[in-house]
Tab-separated table of C-alpha atoms in Angstrom:
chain	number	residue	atom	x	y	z
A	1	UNK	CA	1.446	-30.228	-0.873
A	2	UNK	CA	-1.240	-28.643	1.559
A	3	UNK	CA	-0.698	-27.721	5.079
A	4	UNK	CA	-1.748	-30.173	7.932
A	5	UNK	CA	-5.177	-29.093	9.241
A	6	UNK	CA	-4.574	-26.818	12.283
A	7	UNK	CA	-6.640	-27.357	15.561
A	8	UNK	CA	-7.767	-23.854	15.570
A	9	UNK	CA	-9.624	-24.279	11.715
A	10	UNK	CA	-9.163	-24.482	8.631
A	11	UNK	CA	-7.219	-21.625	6.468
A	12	UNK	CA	-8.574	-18.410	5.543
A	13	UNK	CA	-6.986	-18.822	2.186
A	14	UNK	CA	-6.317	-21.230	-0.439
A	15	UNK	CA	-3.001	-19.876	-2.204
A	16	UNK	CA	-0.025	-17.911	-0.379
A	17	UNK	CA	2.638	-16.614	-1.967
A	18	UNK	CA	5.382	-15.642	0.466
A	19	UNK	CA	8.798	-13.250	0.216
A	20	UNK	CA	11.993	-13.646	1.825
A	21	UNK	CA	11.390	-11.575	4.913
A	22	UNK	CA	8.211	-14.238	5.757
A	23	UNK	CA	10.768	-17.385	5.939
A	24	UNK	CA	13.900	-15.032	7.360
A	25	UNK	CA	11.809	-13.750	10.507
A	26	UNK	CA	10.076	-17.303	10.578
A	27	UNK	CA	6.678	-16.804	10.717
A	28	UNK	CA	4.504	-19.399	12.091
A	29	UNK	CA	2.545	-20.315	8.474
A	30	UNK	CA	1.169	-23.451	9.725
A	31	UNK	CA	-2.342	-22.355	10.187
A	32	UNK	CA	-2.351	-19.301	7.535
A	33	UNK	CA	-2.835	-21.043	3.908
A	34	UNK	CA	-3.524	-24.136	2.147
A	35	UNK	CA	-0.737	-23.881	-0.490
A	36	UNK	CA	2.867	-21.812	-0.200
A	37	UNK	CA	4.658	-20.626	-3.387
A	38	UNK	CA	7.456	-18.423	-4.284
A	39	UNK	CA	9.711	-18.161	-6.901
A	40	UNK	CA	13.423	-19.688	-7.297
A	41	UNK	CA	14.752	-15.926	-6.442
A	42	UNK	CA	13.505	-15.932	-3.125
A	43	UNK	CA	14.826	-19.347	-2.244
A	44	UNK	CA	18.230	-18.406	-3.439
A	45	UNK	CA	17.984	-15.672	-1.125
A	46	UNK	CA	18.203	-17.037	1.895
A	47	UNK	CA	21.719	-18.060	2.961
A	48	UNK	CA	21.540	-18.100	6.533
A	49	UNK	CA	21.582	-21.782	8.678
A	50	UNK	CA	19.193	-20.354	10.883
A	51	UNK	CA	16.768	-19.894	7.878
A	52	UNK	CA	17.850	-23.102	5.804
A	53	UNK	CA	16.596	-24.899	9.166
A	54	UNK	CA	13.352	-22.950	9.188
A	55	UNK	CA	12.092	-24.386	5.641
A	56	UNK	CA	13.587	-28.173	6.186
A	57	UNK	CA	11.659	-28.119	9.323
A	58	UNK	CA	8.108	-26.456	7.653
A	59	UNK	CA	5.587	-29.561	7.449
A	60	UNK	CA	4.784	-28.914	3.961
A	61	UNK	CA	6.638	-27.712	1.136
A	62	UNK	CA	6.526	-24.398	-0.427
A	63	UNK	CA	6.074	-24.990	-3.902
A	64	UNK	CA	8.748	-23.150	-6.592
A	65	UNK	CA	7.068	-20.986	-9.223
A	66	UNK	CA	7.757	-18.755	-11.747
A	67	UNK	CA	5.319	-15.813	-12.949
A	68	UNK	CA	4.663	-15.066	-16.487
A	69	UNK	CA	5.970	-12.933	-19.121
A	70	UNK	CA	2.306	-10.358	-19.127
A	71	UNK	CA	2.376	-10.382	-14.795
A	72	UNK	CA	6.109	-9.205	-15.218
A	73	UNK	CA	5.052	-6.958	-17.707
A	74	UNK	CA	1.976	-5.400	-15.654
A	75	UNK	CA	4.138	-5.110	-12.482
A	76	UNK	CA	6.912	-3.335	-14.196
A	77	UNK	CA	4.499	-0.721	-15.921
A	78	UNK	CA	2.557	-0.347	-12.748
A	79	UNK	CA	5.550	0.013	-10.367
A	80	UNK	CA	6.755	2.767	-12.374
A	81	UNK	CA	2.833	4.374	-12.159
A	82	UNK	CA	3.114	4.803	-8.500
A	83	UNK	CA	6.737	5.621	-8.158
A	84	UNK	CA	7.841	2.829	-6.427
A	85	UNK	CA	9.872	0.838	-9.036
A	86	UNK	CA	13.350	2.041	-8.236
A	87	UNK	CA	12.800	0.751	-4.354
A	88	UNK	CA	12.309	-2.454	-5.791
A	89	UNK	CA	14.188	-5.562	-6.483
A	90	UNK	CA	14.582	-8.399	-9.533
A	91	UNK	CA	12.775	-11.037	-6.306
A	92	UNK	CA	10.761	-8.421	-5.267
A	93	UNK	CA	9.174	-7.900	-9.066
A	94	UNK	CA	8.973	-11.702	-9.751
A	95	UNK	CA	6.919	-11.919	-6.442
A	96	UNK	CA	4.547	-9.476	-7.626
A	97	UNK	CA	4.088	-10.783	-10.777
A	98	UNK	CA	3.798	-14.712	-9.256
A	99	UNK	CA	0.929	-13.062	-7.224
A	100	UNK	CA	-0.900	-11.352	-10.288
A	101	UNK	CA	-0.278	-14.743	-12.426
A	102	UNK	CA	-2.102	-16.624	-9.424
A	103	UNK	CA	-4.684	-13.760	-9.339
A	104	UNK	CA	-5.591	-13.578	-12.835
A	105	UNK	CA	-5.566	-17.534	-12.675
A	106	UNK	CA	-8.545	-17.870	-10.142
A	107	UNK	CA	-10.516	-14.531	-10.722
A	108	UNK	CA	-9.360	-13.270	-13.558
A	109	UNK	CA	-7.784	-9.742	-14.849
A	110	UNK	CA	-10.809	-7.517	-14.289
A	111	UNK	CA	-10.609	-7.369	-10.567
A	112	UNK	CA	-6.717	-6.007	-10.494
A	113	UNK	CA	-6.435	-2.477	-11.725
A	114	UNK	CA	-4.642	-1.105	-14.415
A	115	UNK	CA	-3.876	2.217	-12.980
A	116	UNK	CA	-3.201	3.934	-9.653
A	117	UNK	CA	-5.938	5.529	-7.589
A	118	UNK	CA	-5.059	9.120	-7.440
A	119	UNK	CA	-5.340	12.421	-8.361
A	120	UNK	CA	-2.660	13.758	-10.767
A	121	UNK	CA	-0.255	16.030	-8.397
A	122	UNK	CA	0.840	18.969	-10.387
A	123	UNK	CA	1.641	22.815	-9.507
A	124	UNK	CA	3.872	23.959	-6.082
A	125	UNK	CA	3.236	22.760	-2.737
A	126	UNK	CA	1.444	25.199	-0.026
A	127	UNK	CA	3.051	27.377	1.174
A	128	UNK	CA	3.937	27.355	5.096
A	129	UNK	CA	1.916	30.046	6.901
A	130	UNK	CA	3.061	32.812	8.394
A	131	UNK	CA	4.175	33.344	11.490
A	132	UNK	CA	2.072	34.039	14.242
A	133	UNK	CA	3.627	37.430	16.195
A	134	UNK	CA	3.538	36.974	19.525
A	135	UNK	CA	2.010	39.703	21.726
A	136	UNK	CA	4.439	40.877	24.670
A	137	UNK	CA	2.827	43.086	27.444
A	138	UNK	CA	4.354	46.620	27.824
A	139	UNK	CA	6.728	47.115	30.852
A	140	UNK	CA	6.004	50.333	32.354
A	141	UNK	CA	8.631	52.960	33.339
A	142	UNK	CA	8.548	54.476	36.963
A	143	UNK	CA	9.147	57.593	37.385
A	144	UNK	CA	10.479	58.999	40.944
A	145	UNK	CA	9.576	62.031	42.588
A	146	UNK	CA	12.996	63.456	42.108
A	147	UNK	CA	12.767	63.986	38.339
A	148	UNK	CA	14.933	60.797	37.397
A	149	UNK	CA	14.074	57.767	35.421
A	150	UNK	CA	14.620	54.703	36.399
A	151	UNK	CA	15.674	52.248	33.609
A	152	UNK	CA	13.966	48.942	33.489
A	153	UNK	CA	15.203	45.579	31.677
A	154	UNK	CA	12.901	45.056	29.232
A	155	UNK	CA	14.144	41.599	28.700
A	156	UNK	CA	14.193	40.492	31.605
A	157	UNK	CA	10.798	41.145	32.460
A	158	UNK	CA	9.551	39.419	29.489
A	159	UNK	CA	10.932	36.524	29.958
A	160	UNK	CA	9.376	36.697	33.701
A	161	UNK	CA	6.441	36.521	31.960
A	162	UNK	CA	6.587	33.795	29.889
A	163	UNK	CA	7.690	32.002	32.383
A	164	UNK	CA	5.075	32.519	34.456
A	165	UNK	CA	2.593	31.667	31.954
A	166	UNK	CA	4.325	28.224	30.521
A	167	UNK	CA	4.168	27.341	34.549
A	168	UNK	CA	0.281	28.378	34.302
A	169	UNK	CA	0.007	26.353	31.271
A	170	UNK	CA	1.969	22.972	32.657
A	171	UNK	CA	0.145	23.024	35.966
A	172	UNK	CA	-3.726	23.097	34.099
A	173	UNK	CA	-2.390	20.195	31.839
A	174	UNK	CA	-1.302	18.267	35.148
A	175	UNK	CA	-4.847	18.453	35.674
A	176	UNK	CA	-6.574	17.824	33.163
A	177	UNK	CA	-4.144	14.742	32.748
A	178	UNK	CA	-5.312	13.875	36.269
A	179	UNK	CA	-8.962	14.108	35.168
A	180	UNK	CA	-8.286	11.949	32.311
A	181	UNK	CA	-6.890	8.638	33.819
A	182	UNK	CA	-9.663	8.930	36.392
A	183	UNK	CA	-11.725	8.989	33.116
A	184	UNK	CA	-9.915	6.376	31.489
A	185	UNK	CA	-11.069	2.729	30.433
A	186	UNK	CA	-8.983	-0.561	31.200
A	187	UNK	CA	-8.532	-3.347	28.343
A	188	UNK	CA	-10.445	-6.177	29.228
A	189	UNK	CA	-11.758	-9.721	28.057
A	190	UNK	CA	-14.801	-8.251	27.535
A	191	UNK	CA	-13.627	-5.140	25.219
A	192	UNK	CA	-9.993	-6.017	23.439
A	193	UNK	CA	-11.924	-7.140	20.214
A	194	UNK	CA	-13.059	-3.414	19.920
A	195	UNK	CA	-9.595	-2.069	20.505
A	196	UNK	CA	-8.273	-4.433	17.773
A	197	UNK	CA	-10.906	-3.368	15.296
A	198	UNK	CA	-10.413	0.214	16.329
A	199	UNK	CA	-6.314	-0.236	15.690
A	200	UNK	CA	-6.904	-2.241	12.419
A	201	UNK	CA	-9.888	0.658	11.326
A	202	UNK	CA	-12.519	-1.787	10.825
A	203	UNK	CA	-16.251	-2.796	12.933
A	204	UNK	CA	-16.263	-5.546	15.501
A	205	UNK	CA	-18.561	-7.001	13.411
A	206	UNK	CA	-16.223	-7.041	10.600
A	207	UNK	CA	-13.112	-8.818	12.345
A	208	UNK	CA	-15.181	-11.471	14.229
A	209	UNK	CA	-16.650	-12.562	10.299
A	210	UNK	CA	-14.479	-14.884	8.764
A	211	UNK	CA	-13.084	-13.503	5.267
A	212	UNK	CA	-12.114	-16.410	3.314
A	213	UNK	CA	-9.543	-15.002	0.431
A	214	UNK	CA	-8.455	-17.638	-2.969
A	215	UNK	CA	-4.468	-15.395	-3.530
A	216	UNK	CA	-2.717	-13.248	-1.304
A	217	UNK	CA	1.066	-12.227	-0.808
A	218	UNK	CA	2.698	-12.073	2.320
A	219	UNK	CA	5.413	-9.551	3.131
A	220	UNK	CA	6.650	-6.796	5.233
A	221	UNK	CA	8.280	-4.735	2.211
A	222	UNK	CA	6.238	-1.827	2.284
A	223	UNK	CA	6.729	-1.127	-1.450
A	224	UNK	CA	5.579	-4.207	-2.075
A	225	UNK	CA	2.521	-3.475	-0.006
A	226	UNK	CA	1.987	-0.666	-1.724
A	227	UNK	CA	1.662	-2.278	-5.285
A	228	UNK	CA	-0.454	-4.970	-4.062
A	229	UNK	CA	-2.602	-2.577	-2.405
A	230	UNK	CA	-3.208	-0.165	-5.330
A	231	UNK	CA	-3.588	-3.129	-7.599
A	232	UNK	CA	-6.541	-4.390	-5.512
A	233	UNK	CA	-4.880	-7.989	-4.959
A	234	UNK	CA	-5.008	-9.455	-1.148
A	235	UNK	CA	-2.127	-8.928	1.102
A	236	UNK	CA	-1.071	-10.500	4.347
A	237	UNK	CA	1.660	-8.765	6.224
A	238	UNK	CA	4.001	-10.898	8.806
A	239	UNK	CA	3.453	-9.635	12.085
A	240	UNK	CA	0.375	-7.358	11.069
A	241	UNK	CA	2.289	-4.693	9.899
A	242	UNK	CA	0.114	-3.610	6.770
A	243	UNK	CA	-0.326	-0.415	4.737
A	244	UNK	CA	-3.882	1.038	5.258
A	245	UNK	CA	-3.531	4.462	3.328
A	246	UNK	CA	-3.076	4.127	-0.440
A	247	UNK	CA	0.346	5.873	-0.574
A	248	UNK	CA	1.699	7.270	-3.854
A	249	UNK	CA	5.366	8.923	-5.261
A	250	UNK	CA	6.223	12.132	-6.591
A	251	UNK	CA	9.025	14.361	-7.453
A	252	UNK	CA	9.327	17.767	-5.870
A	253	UNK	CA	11.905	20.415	-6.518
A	254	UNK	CA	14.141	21.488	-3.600
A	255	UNK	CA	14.998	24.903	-5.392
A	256	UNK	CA	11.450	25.710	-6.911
A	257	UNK	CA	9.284	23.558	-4.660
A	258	UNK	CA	7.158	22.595	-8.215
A	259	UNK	CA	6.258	18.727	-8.049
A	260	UNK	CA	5.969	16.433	-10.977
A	261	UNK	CA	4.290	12.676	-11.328
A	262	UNK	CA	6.399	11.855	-13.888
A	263	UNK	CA	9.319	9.880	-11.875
A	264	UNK	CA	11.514	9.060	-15.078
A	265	UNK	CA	12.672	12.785	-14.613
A	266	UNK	CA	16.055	13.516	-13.631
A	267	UNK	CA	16.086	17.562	-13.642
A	268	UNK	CA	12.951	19.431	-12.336
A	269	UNK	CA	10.939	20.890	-15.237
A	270	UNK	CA	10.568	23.870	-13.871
A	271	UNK	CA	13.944	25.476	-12.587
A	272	UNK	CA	15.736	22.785	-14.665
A	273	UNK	CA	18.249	21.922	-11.434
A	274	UNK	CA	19.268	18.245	-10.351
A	275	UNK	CA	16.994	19.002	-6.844
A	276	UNK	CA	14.525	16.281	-7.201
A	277	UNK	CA	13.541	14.703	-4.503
A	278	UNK	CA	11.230	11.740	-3.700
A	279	UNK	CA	8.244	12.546	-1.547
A	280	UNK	CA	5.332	10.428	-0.765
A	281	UNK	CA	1.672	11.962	-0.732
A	282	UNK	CA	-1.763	10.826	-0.421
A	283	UNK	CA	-5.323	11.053	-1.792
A	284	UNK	CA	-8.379	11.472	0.328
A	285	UNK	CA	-12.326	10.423	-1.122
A	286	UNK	CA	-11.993	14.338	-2.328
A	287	UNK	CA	-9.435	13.928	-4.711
A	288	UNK	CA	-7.019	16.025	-2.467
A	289	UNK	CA	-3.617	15.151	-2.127
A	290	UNK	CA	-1.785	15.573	1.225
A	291	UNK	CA	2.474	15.632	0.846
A	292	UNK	CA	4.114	14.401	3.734
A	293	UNK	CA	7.377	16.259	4.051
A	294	UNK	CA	10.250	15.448	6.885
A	295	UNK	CA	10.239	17.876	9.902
A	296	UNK	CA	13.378	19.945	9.562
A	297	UNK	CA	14.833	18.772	6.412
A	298	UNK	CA	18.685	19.590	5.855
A	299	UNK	CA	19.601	19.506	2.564
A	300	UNK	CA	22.480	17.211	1.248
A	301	UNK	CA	25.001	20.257	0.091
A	302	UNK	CA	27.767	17.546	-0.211
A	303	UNK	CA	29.947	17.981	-3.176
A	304	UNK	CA	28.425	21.327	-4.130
A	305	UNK	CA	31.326	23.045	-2.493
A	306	UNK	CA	34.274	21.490	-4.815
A	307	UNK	CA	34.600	23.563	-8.473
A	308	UNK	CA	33.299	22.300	-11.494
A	309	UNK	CA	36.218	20.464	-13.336
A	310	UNK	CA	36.999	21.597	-16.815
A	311	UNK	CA	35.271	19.235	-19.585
A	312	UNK	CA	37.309	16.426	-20.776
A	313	UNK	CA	37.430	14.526	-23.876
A	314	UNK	CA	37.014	11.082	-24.401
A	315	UNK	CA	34.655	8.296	-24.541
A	316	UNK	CA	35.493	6.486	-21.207
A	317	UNK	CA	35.209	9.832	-19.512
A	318	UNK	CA	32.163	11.082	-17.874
A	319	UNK	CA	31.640	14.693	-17.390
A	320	UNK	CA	29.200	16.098	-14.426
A	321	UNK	CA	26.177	16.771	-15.604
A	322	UNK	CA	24.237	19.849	-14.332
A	323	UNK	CA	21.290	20.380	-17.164
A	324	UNK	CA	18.824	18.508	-18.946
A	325	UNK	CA	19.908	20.020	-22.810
A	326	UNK	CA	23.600	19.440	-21.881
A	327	UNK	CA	25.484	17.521	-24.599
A	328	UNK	CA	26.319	14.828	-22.608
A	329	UNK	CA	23.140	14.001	-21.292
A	330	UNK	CA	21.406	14.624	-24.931
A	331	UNK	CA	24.019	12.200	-26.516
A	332	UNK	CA	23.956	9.415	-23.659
A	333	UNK	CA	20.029	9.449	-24.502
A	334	UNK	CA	20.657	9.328	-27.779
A	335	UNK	CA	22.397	6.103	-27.486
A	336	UNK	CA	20.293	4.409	-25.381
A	337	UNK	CA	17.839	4.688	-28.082
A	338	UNK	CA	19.990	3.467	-30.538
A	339	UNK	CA	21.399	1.147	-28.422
A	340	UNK	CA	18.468	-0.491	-26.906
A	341	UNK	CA	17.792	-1.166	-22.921
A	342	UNK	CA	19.261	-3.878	-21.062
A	343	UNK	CA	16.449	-6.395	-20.118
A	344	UNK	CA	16.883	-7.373	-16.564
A	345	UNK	CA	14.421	-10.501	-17.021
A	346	UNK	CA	16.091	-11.893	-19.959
A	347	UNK	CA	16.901	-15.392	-18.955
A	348	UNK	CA	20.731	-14.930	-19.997
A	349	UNK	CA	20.994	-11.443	-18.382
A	350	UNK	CA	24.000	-11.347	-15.954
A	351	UNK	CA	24.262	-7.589	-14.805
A	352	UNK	CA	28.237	-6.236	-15.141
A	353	UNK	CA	29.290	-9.407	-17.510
A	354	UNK	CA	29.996	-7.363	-19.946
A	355	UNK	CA	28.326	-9.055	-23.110
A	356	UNK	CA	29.502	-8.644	-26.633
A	357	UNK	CA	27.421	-5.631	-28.346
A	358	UNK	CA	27.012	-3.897	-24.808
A	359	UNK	CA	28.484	-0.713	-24.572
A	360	UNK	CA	29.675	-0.989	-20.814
A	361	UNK	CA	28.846	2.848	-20.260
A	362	UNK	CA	25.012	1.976	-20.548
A	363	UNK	CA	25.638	-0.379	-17.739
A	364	UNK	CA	26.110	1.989	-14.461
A	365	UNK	CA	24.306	4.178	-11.497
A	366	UNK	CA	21.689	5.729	-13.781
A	367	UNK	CA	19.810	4.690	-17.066
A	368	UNK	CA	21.477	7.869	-18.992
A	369	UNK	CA	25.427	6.343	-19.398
A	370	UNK	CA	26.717	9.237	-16.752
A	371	UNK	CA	28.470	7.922	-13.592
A	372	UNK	CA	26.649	11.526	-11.820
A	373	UNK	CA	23.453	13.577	-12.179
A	374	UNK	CA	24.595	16.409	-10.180
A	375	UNK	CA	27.170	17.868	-8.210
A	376	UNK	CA	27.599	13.964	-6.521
A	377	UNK	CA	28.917	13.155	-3.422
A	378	UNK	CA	33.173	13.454	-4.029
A	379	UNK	CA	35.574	15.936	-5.119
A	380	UNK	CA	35.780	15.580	-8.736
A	381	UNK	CA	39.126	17.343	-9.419
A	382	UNK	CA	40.805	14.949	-7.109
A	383	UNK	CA	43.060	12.520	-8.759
A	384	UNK	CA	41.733	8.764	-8.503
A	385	UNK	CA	44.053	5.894	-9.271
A	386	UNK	CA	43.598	4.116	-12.492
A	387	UNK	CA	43.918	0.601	-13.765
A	388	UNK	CA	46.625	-1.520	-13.812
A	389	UNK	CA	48.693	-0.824	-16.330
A	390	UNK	CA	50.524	-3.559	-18.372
């Protein structure tokens, strides 16, 4: 079914898919498509009354889809390109791949890209600058006429003068802020469509033209954004909230500082310790990439400060694993070759149900059949209460 025509015109786009946060915030959709899909995942998602009243009181109905087997495929792959597979969900994927099966349906494969837009991060970060020494004016000794020397607090007199100058420094910006909201321009009638185009980095010209789009996606999951971005398909963000840097994923050491792309890895190439860590980067039109690191990191030293336990035997037991070439890890590997990988979109896949032929180590907190890459988060020599025993 279509939307009712709205009073304010007709819809800026003929298919909408949209994912659970667009129907749990309820956004007005009314006057924003033609035609609403999603897939069965999302509608089983929402549980709340508040939301269950939402859709029965929507006057159309959002039409139940599900993507093919070659968008699930191109998704997956793609995801895993720009680093953002692990921060997303089974709904999440099928939503994706419901927008590329729509996509490829009305304008075919060419437009959507195959691979991400960036320049291959490899090497160390920069290194932080030195510091800059600060210069501190000499405090002169005064010498009386009787022959003695007076001792003066060197300290204290340097902190006179710093103060002095950050007082100097506060009173010019008071001024200068003065100058500038004498200076400064109220939002009008006459000049809010600039400040929106400013805030949304596009022309006046370019938000007063109507762009009329055939598929988009709506939703606030900025992962999600981030695929559909990179992939070149349309995206519509619930409350404007939308992406407008092409954002990628990398690995980078927090012993060695080296960075990889590849975000399979589990130990850093480099220094060969468990210190990856996820950090998101950018490319400009140069082909320079730009890391964003947080301010003031602290590094998670939890569970570094218990001692290694001894090695146990066993095939229900799973030792710590510290290196990439240690027999564990090189075994587990092993097996999941052997073993094959659990498809999460097989039809009769039912994560922890323990299926016949499944070895139920394969099924846990990391692809490799260990419990812990690492040191992890808890004492391991503490005792831990087993089963019940018969």
């Amino acid at each position: 079914m279509t939307s009712s025509t709205s009073p304010f015109g007709e819809p800026k786009i003929e298919q909408l898919i949209v994912d659970t946060n667009a129907i749990v915030n309820g956004t007005t959709l009314q006057r924003t498509a033609k035609e609403f899909y999603t897939c069965p995942e999302i509608i089983n998602e929402v549980r709340s009354a508040h939301s269950r009243e939402y859709l029965s009181r929507l006057p159309f109905e959002i039409q139940v889809e599900d993507p093919t087997e070659e968008a699930m495929k191109a998704v997956v792959e793609f995801s895993k390109k720009t680093g953002d597979f692990a921060s997303l969900s089974l709904p999440d994927l099928k939503v994706l791949a419901l927008t590329y099966t729509f996509e490829a349906r009305a304008n075919g494969v060419n437009g959507i890209r195959k691979e991400p837009v960036r320049a291959r991060p490899t090497g160390n970060l920069p290194s932080a600058p030195p510091p800059k020494q600060k210069s501190v004016p000499a405090v002169e000794d005064t010498v009386d006429d009787d022959g003695w020397e007076t001792a003066t607090n060197k300290k204290k007199g340097r902190h006179y003068h710093n103060n002095n100058k950050k007082k100097s420094q506060q009173q010019k910006k008071k001024e200068e802020d003065d100058d500038d909201s004498d200076v400064g321009e109220w939002i009008t009638p006459d000049n809010i469509e600039e400040y929106k185009a400013t805030e949304l980095g596009v022309t006046p010209e370019e938000l007063k033209k109507p762009k009329n789009l055939t598929v988009a996606c709506m939703t606030s999951d900025f992962a999600m954004q981030n695929v559909l971005l990179q992939m070149n398909m349309n995206l519509v963000s619930t409350g404007g909230h939308r992406i407008t840097k092409v954002k990628n994923w990398i690995l980078r050491c927090h012993a060695c500082f080296a960075v990889t792309s590849n975000m399979e890895k589990k130990f850093c190439p480099k220094c060969g310790n468990a210190s990856l860590q996820r950090v998101s980067c950018s490319t400009n039109s140069q082909g320079q990439v730009t890391y964003y690191l947080k301010k003031n990191y602290q590094y998670n030293l939890r569970g570094t400060k218990y001692d290694i336990p001894k090695p146990q035997g066993g095939r229900q037991v799973n030792n710590i694993v510290l290196r990439e070439d240690q027999r564990e890890y090189v075994k587990a590997n092993q097996n999941k070759g052997k073993k094959g990988v659990l498809d999460m979109f097989d039809p009769d896949f039912i994560p922890l149900a323990g299926k016949p032929g499944i070895d139920d180590r394969f099924v846990g907190n990391n692809m490799f059949g260990t419990d812990v890459i690492g040191f992890g988060r808890r004492n391991p020599n503490a005792s831990r209460r087993g089963g019940r025993r018969k």
